[in-house]
Coordinates of C-alpha atoms in Angstrom, one line a residue:
M1 CA -142.8 100.0 -18.7
G2 CA -146.4 101.0 -19.0
G3 CA -147.5 97.7 -17.3
S4 CA -145.1 98.4 -14.4
I5 CA -146.5 101.9 -13.8
A6 CA -150.1 100.5 -13.9
F7 CA -149.1 97.8 -11.4
Q8 CA -147.6 100.4 -9.1
K9 CA -150.7 102.6 -9.3
N10 CA -152.9 99.6 -8.6
N11 CA -150.8 98.8 -5.5
R12 CA -151.0 102.4 -4.2
M13 CA -154.7 102.3 -4.7
K14 CA -155.0 99.0 -2.7
I15 CA -152.8 100.5 0.0
R16 CA -155.1 103.5 0.3
Q17 CA -158.1 101.3 0.3
K18 CA -156.6 99.2 3.1
G19 CA -155.7 102.3 5.1
K20 CA -159.2 103.6 4.8
M21 CA -160.6 100.2 5.8
W22 CA -158.3 100.1 8.9
E23 CA -159.2 103.7 9.8
M24 CA -162.9 102.8 9.5
Q25 CA -162.4 99.7 11.7
R26 CA -160.5 101.9 14.3
N27 CA -163.3 104.4 14.3
I28 CA -165.9 101.6 14.9
W29 CA -163.8 100.3 17.8
L30 CA -163.5 103.8 19.3
M31 CA -167.2 104.3 18.9
A32 CA -167.9 101.0 20.5
I33 CA -165.6 101.8 23.5
G34 CA -167.3 105.2 23.8
I35 CA -170.7 103.7 23.8
I36 CA -169.6 101.2 26.5
V37 CA -168.1 104.1 28.6
V38 CA -171.3 106.1 28.3
L39 CA -173.4 103.1 29.3
I40 CA -171.2 102.4 32.3
L41 CA -171.4 106.0 33.4
I42 CA -175.1 106.1 33.0
N43 CA -175.4 102.8 35.0
N44 CA -173.1 104.1 37.7
S45 CA -174.8 107.5 37.9
A46 CA -178.2 105.7 38.2
Y47 CA -176.7 103.5 40.9
Y48 CA -175.2 106.5 42.7
F49 CA -178.5 108.4 42.9
L50 CA -180.4 105.2 43.7
T51 CA -178.0 104.5 46.5
K52 CA -178.3 108.1 47.7
K53 CA -182.0 107.9 47.8
T54 CA -181.7 104.5 49.6
L55 CA -179.4 106.1 52.2
E56 CA -181.7 109.0 52.8
D57 CA -184.7 106.7 53.1
S58 CA -182.7 104.6 55.5
F59 CA -182.0 107.7 57.6
N60 CA -185.7 108.5 57.6
E61 CA -186.5 105.0 58.6
E62 CA -184.0 105.3 61.4
L63 CA -185.7 108.5 62.6
L64 CA -189.1 106.8 62.4
E65 CA -187.8 103.8 64.4
H66 CA -186.4 106.2 66.9
A67 CA -189.8 108.0 67.0
K68 CA -191.6 104.7 67.4
R69 CA -189.4 103.9 70.5
L70 CA -190.2 107.3 71.8
E71 CA -193.9 106.8 71.2
I72 CA -193.8 103.5 73.0
S73 CA -191.8 105.0 75.9
L74 CA -194.2 107.9 76.1
E75 CA -197.2 105.7 76.2
Q76 CA -195.7 103.6 79.0
S77 CA -194.6 106.7 80.9
R78 CA -198.1 108.3 80.3
Q79 CA -199.9 105.3 81.6
G80 CA -197.6 105.2 84.6
A81 CA -198.1 108.9 85.2
E82 CA -201.9 108.5 85.0
L83 CA -201.8 105.6 87.5
F84 CA -199.7 107.8 89.8
Q85 CA -202.3 110.6 89.3
D86 CA -205.1 108.2 90.1
Q87 CA -203.2 107.2 93.2
I88 CA -202.9 110.8 94.2
G89 CA -206.7 111.2 93.6
R90 CA -207.4 108.3 96.0
E91 CA -205.1 109.8 98.6
L92 CA -207.0 113.1 98.2
R93 CA -210.3 111.2 98.7
T94 CA -208.9 109.5 101.8
A95 CA -207.7 112.9 103.1
S96 CA -211.2 114.3 102.5
I97 CA -212.8 111.6 104.5
A98 CA -210.2 112.0 107.3
A99 CA -210.8 115.8 107.3
Q100 CA -214.6 115.3 107.5
Y101 CA -214.2 113.2 110.6
A102 CA -211.8 115.8 112.1
L103 CA -214.0 118.9 111.3
D104 CA -217.4 120.0 112.4
P105 CA -220.1 119.3 109.8
D106 CA -221.2 122.9 109.9
V107 CA -218.8 125.1 107.8
E108 CA -219.6 128.1 110.1
K109 CA -218.0 126.2 113.0
V110 CA -214.7 125.4 111.1
T111 CA -211.8 127.9 111.3
N112 CA -209.1 128.5 108.8
E113 CA -206.5 127.8 111.5
Q114 CA -208.0 124.3 111.9
L115 CA -207.6 123.7 108.2
V116 CA -203.9 124.8 108.3
E117 CA -203.1 122.4 111.1
L118 CA -205.1 119.6 109.5
S119 CA -203.5 120.0 106.1
K120 CA -200.0 119.7 107.7
K121 CA -201.1 116.5 109.6
L122 CA -202.5 114.9 106.4
G123 CA -199.4 115.8 104.4
I124 CA -201.2 117.8 101.7
S125 CA -200.7 121.4 100.4
H126 CA -204.0 122.9 101.5
I127 CA -207.6 122.2 102.3
T128 CA -210.5 124.4 101.2
L129 CA -214.2 124.1 102.1
L130 CA -216.8 125.0 99.4
K131 CA -220.2 126.5 100.4
R132 CA -223.3 126.5 98.2
L133 CA -225.1 129.8 97.9
P134 CA -228.4 130.4 96.1
D135 CA -226.6 131.6 93.0
D136 CA -223.0 130.5 93.4
I137 CA -220.6 128.2 95.0
V138 CA -217.7 129.9 96.8
L139 CA -214.4 129.0 98.5
Y140 CA -215.7 129.7 102.0
K141 CA -212.9 128.4 104.3
S142 CA -209.3 127.5 103.4
S143 CA -205.8 127.0 104.8
D144 CA -204.7 129.2 101.8
D145 CA -205.7 132.8 102.3
S146 CA -205.6 133.5 98.6
Q147 CA -208.6 131.3 98.0
L148 CA -211.0 132.8 100.6
G149 CA -214.2 134.2 99.2
K150 CA -213.5 133.2 95.5
S151 CA -216.5 132.5 93.3
T152 CA -216.5 129.4 91.1
K153 CA -219.4 130.3 88.9
T154 CA -217.1 130.9 85.9
W155 CA -215.0 127.8 86.4
E156 CA -215.9 125.3 83.6
P157 CA -216.4 122.4 84.1
W158 CA -215.7 122.6 87.8
Y159 CA -218.8 124.5 88.6
E160 CA -220.9 121.8 87.0
V161 CA -219.1 119.2 89.0
F162 CA -219.7 121.0 92.3
N163 CA -223.4 121.2 91.6
Q164 CA -223.5 117.5 90.8
L165 CA -221.8 116.6 94.1
F166 CA -224.1 118.9 96.1
D167 CA -227.0 117.2 94.5
E168 CA -225.5 113.9 95.8
K169 CA -224.8 112.7 92.3
N170 CA -221.6 111.2 91.0
A171 CA -219.7 113.7 88.8
S172 CA -220.1 113.1 85.1
V173 CA -218.6 115.7 82.7
D174 CA -216.8 115.4 79.4
W175 CA -213.5 116.3 80.9
L176 CA -210.3 114.7 82.0
G177 CA -210.8 113.5 85.6
Q178 CA -211.3 110.7 88.0
T179 CA -214.7 109.8 89.4
L180 CA -215.1 107.8 92.6
P181 CA -218.1 107.5 94.9
N182 CA -219.0 111.0 96.2
F183 CA -215.7 112.2 94.8
W184 CA -214.2 113.8 91.7
S185 CA -210.7 114.9 90.9
G186 CA -209.5 116.8 87.8
P187 CA -206.0 116.7 86.2
F188 CA -203.2 118.9 87.3
E189 CA -204.2 122.4 86.2
V190 CA -203.2 126.0 86.7
S191 CA -204.8 127.5 89.8
S192 CA -207.4 130.1 89.2
T193 CA -206.5 131.9 92.5
R194 CA -202.7 131.7 92.1
L195 CA -201.7 131.7 88.4
D196 CA -198.1 130.7 89.3
Q197 CA -199.2 127.3 90.7
V198 CA -200.3 124.0 89.2
N199 CA -202.3 121.8 91.6
K200 CA -204.5 118.7 91.6
W201 CA -207.7 119.1 93.6
G202 CA -210.0 116.6 95.0
Y203 CA -213.7 117.2 95.8
Y204 CA -215.7 115.1 98.3
Y205 CA -219.3 115.4 99.4
D206 CA -221.5 112.6 100.9
G207 CA -224.3 114.8 102.4
A208 CA -223.0 114.5 106.0
T209 CA -221.7 118.1 105.9
N210 CA -223.0 121.4 104.4
Y211 CA -219.8 121.9 102.5
I212 CA -217.5 120.2 99.9
T213 CA -214.2 119.2 101.2
D214 CA -211.4 120.2 98.8
P215 CA -207.9 119.0 99.6
Y216 CA -205.2 119.5 97.0
V217 CA -201.5 119.0 96.3
G218 CA -198.9 120.8 94.1
Y219 CA -197.5 119.5 90.9
E220 CA -194.1 118.9 92.6
R221 CA -195.1 115.3 93.4
Q222 CA -196.1 114.5 89.8
E223 CA -193.0 116.2 88.5
E224 CA -190.7 114.3 90.8
Y225 CA -192.3 111.0 89.5
E226 CA -192.0 112.1 85.9
N227 CA -188.4 113.2 86.3
A228 CA -187.5 110.0 88.0
T229 CA -189.2 107.5 85.8
G230 CA -191.1 109.4 83.1
V231 CA -190.8 110.8 79.7
H232 CA -188.6 113.8 80.6
R233 CA -185.6 111.5 81.4
M234 CA -186.4 109.4 78.3
I235 CA -186.3 112.6 76.1
E236 CA -183.1 113.8 77.7
N237 CA -181.4 110.4 77.2
S238 CA -182.5 110.2 73.6
V239 CA -181.1 113.6 72.7
Q240 CA -177.8 113.0 74.5
S241 CA -177.3 109.6 72.9
S242 CA -177.9 110.9 69.4
E243 CA -175.2 112.8 67.4
S244 CA -177.7 114.7 65.2
L245 CA -180.9 114.9 67.3
L246 CA -181.3 118.4 68.8
E247 CA -184.7 118.4 70.4
I248 CA -187.9 116.4 70.8
A249 CA -191.3 117.8 71.3
F250 CA -194.7 116.2 72.0
I251 CA -197.1 118.7 70.5
N252 CA -200.8 119.4 71.0
P253 CA -201.9 120.0 67.4
E254 CA -205.1 121.7 68.4
T255 CA -203.5 124.4 70.6
F256 CA -200.1 124.7 68.9
P257 CA -198.2 127.1 68.8
D258 CA -199.7 129.5 71.4
G259 CA -201.8 127.3 73.6
E260 CA -205.2 128.2 75.0
Q261 CA -205.5 131.1 77.4
T262 CA -208.4 132.8 79.3
I263 CA -208.6 136.2 80.9
H264 CA -208.8 135.9 84.7
P265 CA -211.4 138.2 86.5
N266 CA -208.5 140.2 87.8
G267 CA -207.3 140.9 84.3
D268 CA -204.4 138.4 84.2
V269 CA -203.9 135.9 81.4
Q270 CA -204.4 132.4 82.6
G271 CA -202.9 129.4 80.8
H272 CA -204.1 125.8 81.1
K273 CA -201.9 122.8 81.8
V274 CA -204.0 120.4 79.8
Q275 CA -204.0 122.7 76.8
E276 CA -200.3 123.6 76.6
P277 CA -199.0 123.4 73.0
I278 CA -195.9 121.5 74.2
F279 CA -196.8 119.1 76.9
Y280 CA -193.5 117.1 76.9
G281 CA -190.0 118.0 75.5
S282 CA -188.9 121.4 74.2
Y283 CA -189.5 123.6 71.2
T284 CA -186.8 126.2 70.7
I285 CA -185.8 125.7 67.1
K286 CA -188.7 127.3 65.3
S287 CA -189.8 127.7 61.7
E288 CA -192.6 129.7 60.2
K289 CA -193.8 126.5 58.5
D290 CA -194.1 124.5 61.7
T291 CA -197.7 125.3 62.4
E292 CA -198.8 124.4 58.9
L293 CA -196.8 121.1 58.9
V294 CA -198.0 120.1 62.4
R295 CA -201.6 120.5 61.3
Q296 CA -200.9 118.7 58.0
A297 CA -199.4 115.7 59.8
Y298 CA -202.3 115.7 62.3
F299 CA -205.1 115.8 59.8
S300 CA -203.5 113.7 57.0
K301 CA -202.3 111.1 59.6
E302 CA -199.0 110.9 57.6
T303 CA -195.5 111.8 58.5
V304 CA -194.3 115.3 57.2
T305 CA -190.7 116.4 56.9
L306 CA -189.0 119.8 56.6
R307 CA -185.5 120.7 55.6
E308 CA -184.7 124.4 56.2
N309 CA -181.9 126.8 57.2
I310 CA -182.8 128.1 60.6
N311 CA -180.6 130.7 62.3
G312 CA -177.7 129.8 60.0
K313 CA -178.0 126.0 60.6
E314 CA -179.3 123.4 58.3
I315 CA -182.2 121.7 60.1
F316 CA -184.2 118.6 59.4
K317 CA -187.6 118.2 61.0
M318 CA -189.9 115.3 61.1
F319 CA -193.5 115.6 62.3
I320 CA -195.1 112.2 63.1
P321 CA -198.8 111.8 64.1
V322 CA -199.3 109.5 67.1
F323 CA -202.6 108.0 68.2
A324 CA -203.1 106.7 71.8
T325 CA -205.3 103.7 72.7
D326 CA -207.6 106.0 74.8
K327 CA -208.4 109.6 75.6
G328 CA -206.4 109.7 78.8
I329 CA -203.3 111.4 77.6
N330 CA -204.0 114.5 79.8
I331 CA -204.4 116.9 76.9
T332 CA -207.5 118.6 75.5
D333 CA -208.4 120.7 72.5
R334 CA -209.4 124.4 72.7
D335 CA -212.9 123.4 73.8
G336 CA -211.6 121.2 76.6
I337 CA -212.5 118.0 74.9
P338 CA -210.0 115.2 75.7
M339 CA -207.8 114.1 72.8
D340 CA -206.5 110.7 71.8
S341 CA -203.7 111.9 69.4
Y342 CA -200.8 114.3 69.3
V343 CA -197.8 115.1 67.0
L344 CA -194.3 114.0 67.8
S345 CA -191.6 116.4 66.5
L346 CA -188.0 115.4 65.9
T347 CA -185.5 118.1 65.1
S348 CA -182.0 117.1 63.8
D349 CA -178.9 118.8 62.7
Y350 CA -178.8 118.0 58.9
H351 CA -175.2 119.1 58.7
I352 CA -174.2 116.0 60.7
I353 CA -176.5 113.9 58.7
Q354 CA -175.0 115.3 55.5
E355 CA -171.5 114.5 56.7
K356 CA -172.5 110.9 57.3
L357 CA -174.1 110.7 53.8
D358 CA -171.1 112.4 52.2
S359 CA -168.8 109.9 53.8
Q360 CA -170.9 107.0 52.5
F361 CA -171.2 108.7 49.1
L362 CA -167.4 109.1 49.0
N363 CA -166.9 105.4 49.6
L364 CA -169.6 104.8 47.0
G365 CA -167.9 107.1 44.5
L366 CA -164.6 105.3 45.0
I367 CA -166.3 102.0 44.4
I368 CA -168.0 103.3 41.3
I369 CA -164.6 104.6 39.9
L370 CA -162.9 101.3 40.6
L371 CA -165.8 99.4 39.0
T372 CA -165.8 101.7 36.0
G373 CA -162.1 101.3 35.5
L374 CA -162.3 97.6 35.9
S375 CA -165.3 97.4 33.5
L376 CA -163.4 99.5 30.9
L377 CA -160.3 97.3 31.3
I378 CA -162.4 94.1 30.8
A379 CA -164.1 95.7 27.8
V380 CA -160.8 96.7 26.2
V381 CA -159.3 93.2 26.8
A382 CA -162.5 91.5 25.5
M383 CA -162.4 93.7 22.4
R384 CA -158.8 93.1 21.8
Y385 CA -159.3 89.3 22.2
Y386 CA -162.3 89.5 19.9
R387 CA -160.3 91.5 17.3
Q388 CA -157.4 89.0 17.5
S389 CA -159.8 86.1 17.1
R390 CA -161.5 87.8 14.2
D391 CA -158.2 88.6 12.6
K392 CA -157.2 85.0 13.1
V393 CA -160.3 83.7 11.5
V394 CA -159.9 86.2 8.6
S395 CA -156.3 85.2 8.2
V396 CA -157.2 81.5 8.0
T397 CA -160.0 82.2 5.6
Q398 CA -157.7 84.3 3.4
E399 CA -155.1 81.5 3.4
T400 CA -157.7 79.0 2.4
Y401 CA -159.1 81.4 -0.2
V402 CA -155.6 82.0 -1.7
E403 CA -154.8 78.3 -1.7
E404 CA -158.1 77.3 -3.4
I405 CA -157.7 80.2 -5.9
N406 CA -154.2 79.0 -6.7
Q407 CA -155.6 75.5 -7.3
L408 CA -158.2 77.0 -9.7
F409 CA -155.6 78.9 -11.6
Q410 CA -153.4 75.8 -11.6
S411 CA -156.2 73.9 -13.2
I412 CA -156.7 76.6 -15.8
R413 CA -153.0 76.7 -16.6
A414 CA -152.9 72.9 -16.8
Q415 CA -155.7 73.1 -19.4
R416 CA -153.9 75.7 -21.4
H417 CA -150.7 73.7 -21.1
D418 CA -152.4 70.5 -22.3
F419 CA -154.3 72.3 -25.1
L420 CA -151.7 71.5 -27.8
N421 CA -151.6 67.8 -26.8
H422 CA -155.4 67.7 -27.1
V423 CA -155.3 69.3 -30.6
Q424 CA -152.6 66.8 -31.7
T425 CA -154.6 63.9 -30.4
I426 CA -157.8 65.1 -32.1
H427 CA -155.8 65.5 -35.4
S428 CA -154.3 62.0 -35.2
L429 CA -157.7 60.4 -34.5
A430 CA -159.2 62.3 -37.5
E431 CA -156.4 61.1 -39.8
L432 CA -156.9 57.5 -38.6
E433 CA -160.6 58.0 -39.2
K434 CA -161.3 56.8 -35.6
S435 CA -164.7 58.6 -35.5
K436 CA -166.0 56.8 -32.4
E437 CA -162.8 57.4 -30.4
L438 CA -162.8 61.0 -31.6
V439 CA -166.3 61.6 -30.4
A440 CA -165.7 60.0 -27.0
Y441 CA -162.4 62.0 -26.6
T442 CA -163.9 65.3 -27.5
K443 CA -167.0 64.6 -25.3
E444 CA -164.8 64.0 -22.3
L445 CA -162.7 67.1 -23.1
T446 CA -165.6 69.4 -23.6
G447 CA -167.1 68.2 -20.3
D448 CA -164.0 69.1 -18.4
I449 CA -163.9 72.5 -20.1
R450 CA -167.6 73.2 -19.4
L451 CA -167.2 72.2 -15.8
M452 CA -164.2 74.6 -15.4
N453 CA -166.1 77.3 -17.2
D454 CA -169.1 76.8 -14.8
I455 CA -166.8 77.2 -11.8
I456 CA -165.1 80.3 -13.3
N457 CA -168.5 81.8 -13.9
I458 CA -169.5 81.6 -10.3
G459 CA -169.7 85.2 -9.2
N460 CA -167.9 84.8 -5.9
P461 CA -164.2 83.6 -6.4
A462 CA -164.0 82.1 -2.9
I463 CA -167.1 79.9 -3.5
A464 CA -165.7 79.0 -6.9
A465 CA -162.4 78.1 -5.2
L466 CA -164.2 75.9 -2.7
V467 CA -166.1 74.0 -5.4
R468 CA -162.8 73.5 -7.3
S469 CA -161.0 72.2 -4.3
K470 CA -163.9 69.7 -3.6
I471 CA -163.7 68.5 -7.3
S472 CA -160.0 67.8 -6.7
Q473 CA -160.8 66.0 -3.4
A474 CA -163.5 64.0 -5.2
E475 CA -161.0 63.0 -8.0
S476 CA -158.5 61.8 -5.4
H477 CA -161.1 59.6 -3.7
R478 CA -162.5 58.4 -7.0
I479 CA -165.9 60.0 -6.3
Q480 CA -168.1 61.0 -9.3
F481 CA -168.8 64.6 -8.3
S482 CA -170.9 66.5 -10.8
C483 CA -171.8 70.2 -10.5
S484 CA -174.3 72.4 -12.2
F485 CA -174.8 76.2 -11.5
T486 CA -177.5 78.5 -12.9
G487 CA -177.6 82.3 -12.6
L488 CA -175.1 82.4 -9.8
N489 CA -174.1 86.0 -9.4
M490 CA -173.1 86.3 -5.8
Q491 CA -171.5 89.7 -5.7
E492 CA -174.5 91.2 -3.8
M493 CA -176.4 88.2 -2.4
G494 CA -176.7 89.5 1.2
V495 CA -175.0 86.4 2.6
K496 CA -171.5 86.3 3.9
T497 CA -169.1 84.3 1.7
L498 CA -167.6 82.7 4.8
D499 CA -171.0 81.5 5.9
V500 CA -171.9 80.1 2.4
N501 CA -168.6 78.2 2.3
R502 CA -169.2 76.8 5.8
M503 CA -172.6 75.5 4.8
L504 CA -171.5 74.1 1.4
G505 CA -168.3 72.6 2.8
N506 CA -170.2 70.8 5.6
L507 CA -172.8 69.5 3.2
I508 CA -170.3 68.3 0.5
D509 CA -168.0 66.7 3.2
N510 CA -171.1 65.0 4.7
A511 CA -172.0 63.6 1.2
F512 CA -168.4 62.5 0.5
D513 CA -168.2 60.7 3.8
E514 CA -171.4 58.8 3.0
V515 CA -170.5 57.6 -0.5
L516 CA -167.0 56.5 0.6
K517 CA -168.8 53.5 2.2
Y518 CA -169.6 52.1 -1.2
E519 CA -167.7 50.7 -4.3
E520 CA -166.2 53.2 -6.7
D521 CA -168.9 52.7 -9.3
R522 CA -171.6 53.7 -6.7
R523 CA -169.9 56.9 -5.4
H524 CA -172.1 59.5 -6.9
V525 CA -172.5 63.1 -5.5
T526 CA -174.3 65.9 -7.3
L527 CA -174.2 69.6 -6.5
I528 CA -176.8 72.0 -8.1
G529 CA -176.7 75.7 -7.4
K530 CA -179.1 78.3 -8.6
Q531 CA -179.9 81.9 -7.8
T532 CA -183.1 83.8 -8.4
A533 CA -184.4 87.3 -7.5
D534 CA -185.9 85.8 -4.3
D535 CA -183.5 83.2 -2.9
L536 CA -180.3 81.3 -3.2
E537 CA -180.7 77.5 -3.4
F538 CA -178.2 74.6 -3.2
T539 CA -179.1 70.9 -3.7
I540 CA -176.7 68.2 -2.8
S541 CA -177.5 64.5 -3.5
N542 CA -175.5 61.5 -2.8
S543 CA -175.9 57.7 -3.0
C544 CA -177.4 56.2 0.2
E545 CA -178.8 52.7 0.8
Q546 CA -180.5 53.6 4.0
A547 CA -182.0 56.9 2.9
D548 CA -185.5 56.1 4.1
E549 CA -184.3 55.3 7.6
I550 CA -181.8 58.2 7.9
V551 CA -184.4 60.9 7.1
T552 CA -186.3 59.8 10.2
K553 CA -183.3 60.6 12.5
P554 CA -182.6 63.9 14.2
L555 CA -179.9 64.8 11.7
F556 CA -179.8 68.5 12.5
E557 CA -179.5 68.2 16.3
S558 CA -176.1 69.0 17.8
G559 CA -174.1 65.9 18.7
Y560 CA -176.1 63.5 16.5
S561 CA -174.1 61.6 13.9
T562 CA -174.5 58.4 11.8
K563 CA -170.7 58.2 11.3
Q564 CA -167.9 56.6 13.4
Q565 CA -167.1 57.7 16.9
D566 CA -164.4 60.2 15.8
H567 CA -167.1 62.5 14.5
Q568 CA -168.7 65.1 16.8
G569 CA -172.1 65.4 14.9
L570 CA -171.8 69.2 14.5
G571 CA -171.8 69.6 10.7
L572 CA -175.5 69.6 9.9
S573 CA -176.3 71.4 13.1
I574 CA -173.9 74.2 12.1
V575 CA -175.5 74.4 8.6
K576 CA -179.0 74.7 10.1
S577 CA -178.0 77.3 12.6
I578 CA -176.3 79.5 9.9
A579 CA -179.3 79.1 7.6
E580 CA -181.7 80.2 10.4
Q581 CA -179.5 83.3 11.0
Y582 CA -180.4 84.4 7.5
K583 CA -184.1 83.3 7.9
G584 CA -183.4 80.4 5.6
D585 CA -183.9 76.6 6.1
I586 CA -182.5 73.2 5.2
F587 CA -184.4 70.0 4.7
V588 CA -183.7 66.4 3.6
I589 CA -185.7 63.9 1.5
A590 CA -185.1 60.3 0.5
E591 CA -185.1 59.8 -3.3
P592 CA -186.7 56.5 -4.7
A593 CA -183.4 55.6 -6.5
G594 CA -181.5 55.1 -3.2
K595 CA -180.4 58.7 -2.9
L596 CA -180.4 61.3 -0.1
T597 CA -181.0 64.9 -1.0
F598 CA -180.3 68.0 1.1
T599 CA -181.9 71.3 -0.1
L600 CA -180.6 74.6 1.4
K601 CA -182.6 77.8 0.8
I602 CA -181.5 81.3 1.8
P603 CA -183.9 84.3 1.0
L604 CA -182.2 87.2 -0.6

């Protein structure tokens, strides 16, 4: 009764231990799945933000490409407009020469009425004649009454040009303009006599008259050209064809945002066409940071961006520095020096941009969710498959272990069962005084008992069972298999029992296969195992006629075999790979007595 209660307690204890083991394994699996989920989420989050940055960079690149096309179009339009202005300048020079032939060379003999009539015939706006006084140059006669009697002494650099022409020199000033023989024409500029007009003037003097002939035309001709073929249409088309682009502006960074103005002698404020802050496009969506960013882009020569809420709308601005091939872009700095660069401003509705990005992010999010779900499914399936495979291996190992343990117990029971027979035999041999037979019989009996005790004393039952099963296998094949073990206490040896059995099993089977080639009296295999504080060592020797030749072969390479074709040559390769996993090694030597010895060492 007491034995039954103890057995039940032992069973309950084992059940609790198994329950704890399964709970621990379940927790390990849950932890592994959790780690995988976290890694997938981190990976997908990194992918999301990387893709977001890529999309935003792509949008910026798209704007830059758009700006590049605008820049090229502007340069082409500007060059065309300059050529058109040069053509107007030539026409003004031709009109000057024609007027000189039609008018008296003495300015006093020319009437304003003649100039009115002549300007109509020549198809120009007006003609003015400039007279040189001792201390001034004045607009002396003109078809435009508003110009009569005006002084030019304060007009820079026009006054300098007038003096150069009167001195019969070609005009040479650091200013935008067109110089031809006896002629100079400046860019379209605000009139000093009529501030509401923008004209282009030409000045001609060859010494045949006592006055400079000054025909001029209004900006309408240039404006018609630019509207028909120039940058204005290009800007309008660009804005209309873009969903998000709101306005485009070509900015003079030196005069932005107010431009350059002077006070006219009559007290009015006079602007200057070549110093306008916005010389193409429009600038209506304004931010307090624009001036700073325009200058930053201009001086750093790098693109600058701004994202800001302006008038309740999310706005994205890009300021791009542009450099022309020459200084003929018809803009000057505040000192009137021609410039070869400007800033291109693109203003976009970021709400539309954000909608596009959100749409792409939504698609990306769906893809990430699907990939995450698929990854988790694959991970679960893989873990389940791994677990089933592991359980299958464990089950097979347990079955083998149980079978070999049963064989060991069977041998022990057989010894106990035969003990009485052995005693009776010893008694009979003693009565018959058969001392030699008695010695031989007891020697054989004690050898079997010692071998069985050595096996039982192996600290790991599974390894002991393997050795016992190999002894039985050797007996069935009539192989003389001797074993010797020293200090084997494998309870905490740091090496998996399954791996030790795999290595020993392959080495013993390899030795058995070799000695089966010989007669029964030459089938010798020896297994020696010992354990120290530093390492675990097994030595297996077997008879081998070609030991010297075999040791030179690549025995431990996968696929190599000295056996028949039905062998795959994996045994020794498996042993070496397992040993290396535990930082151990295996090597082989040829003994002088025709033996082959494999030594396996595993550090503890």
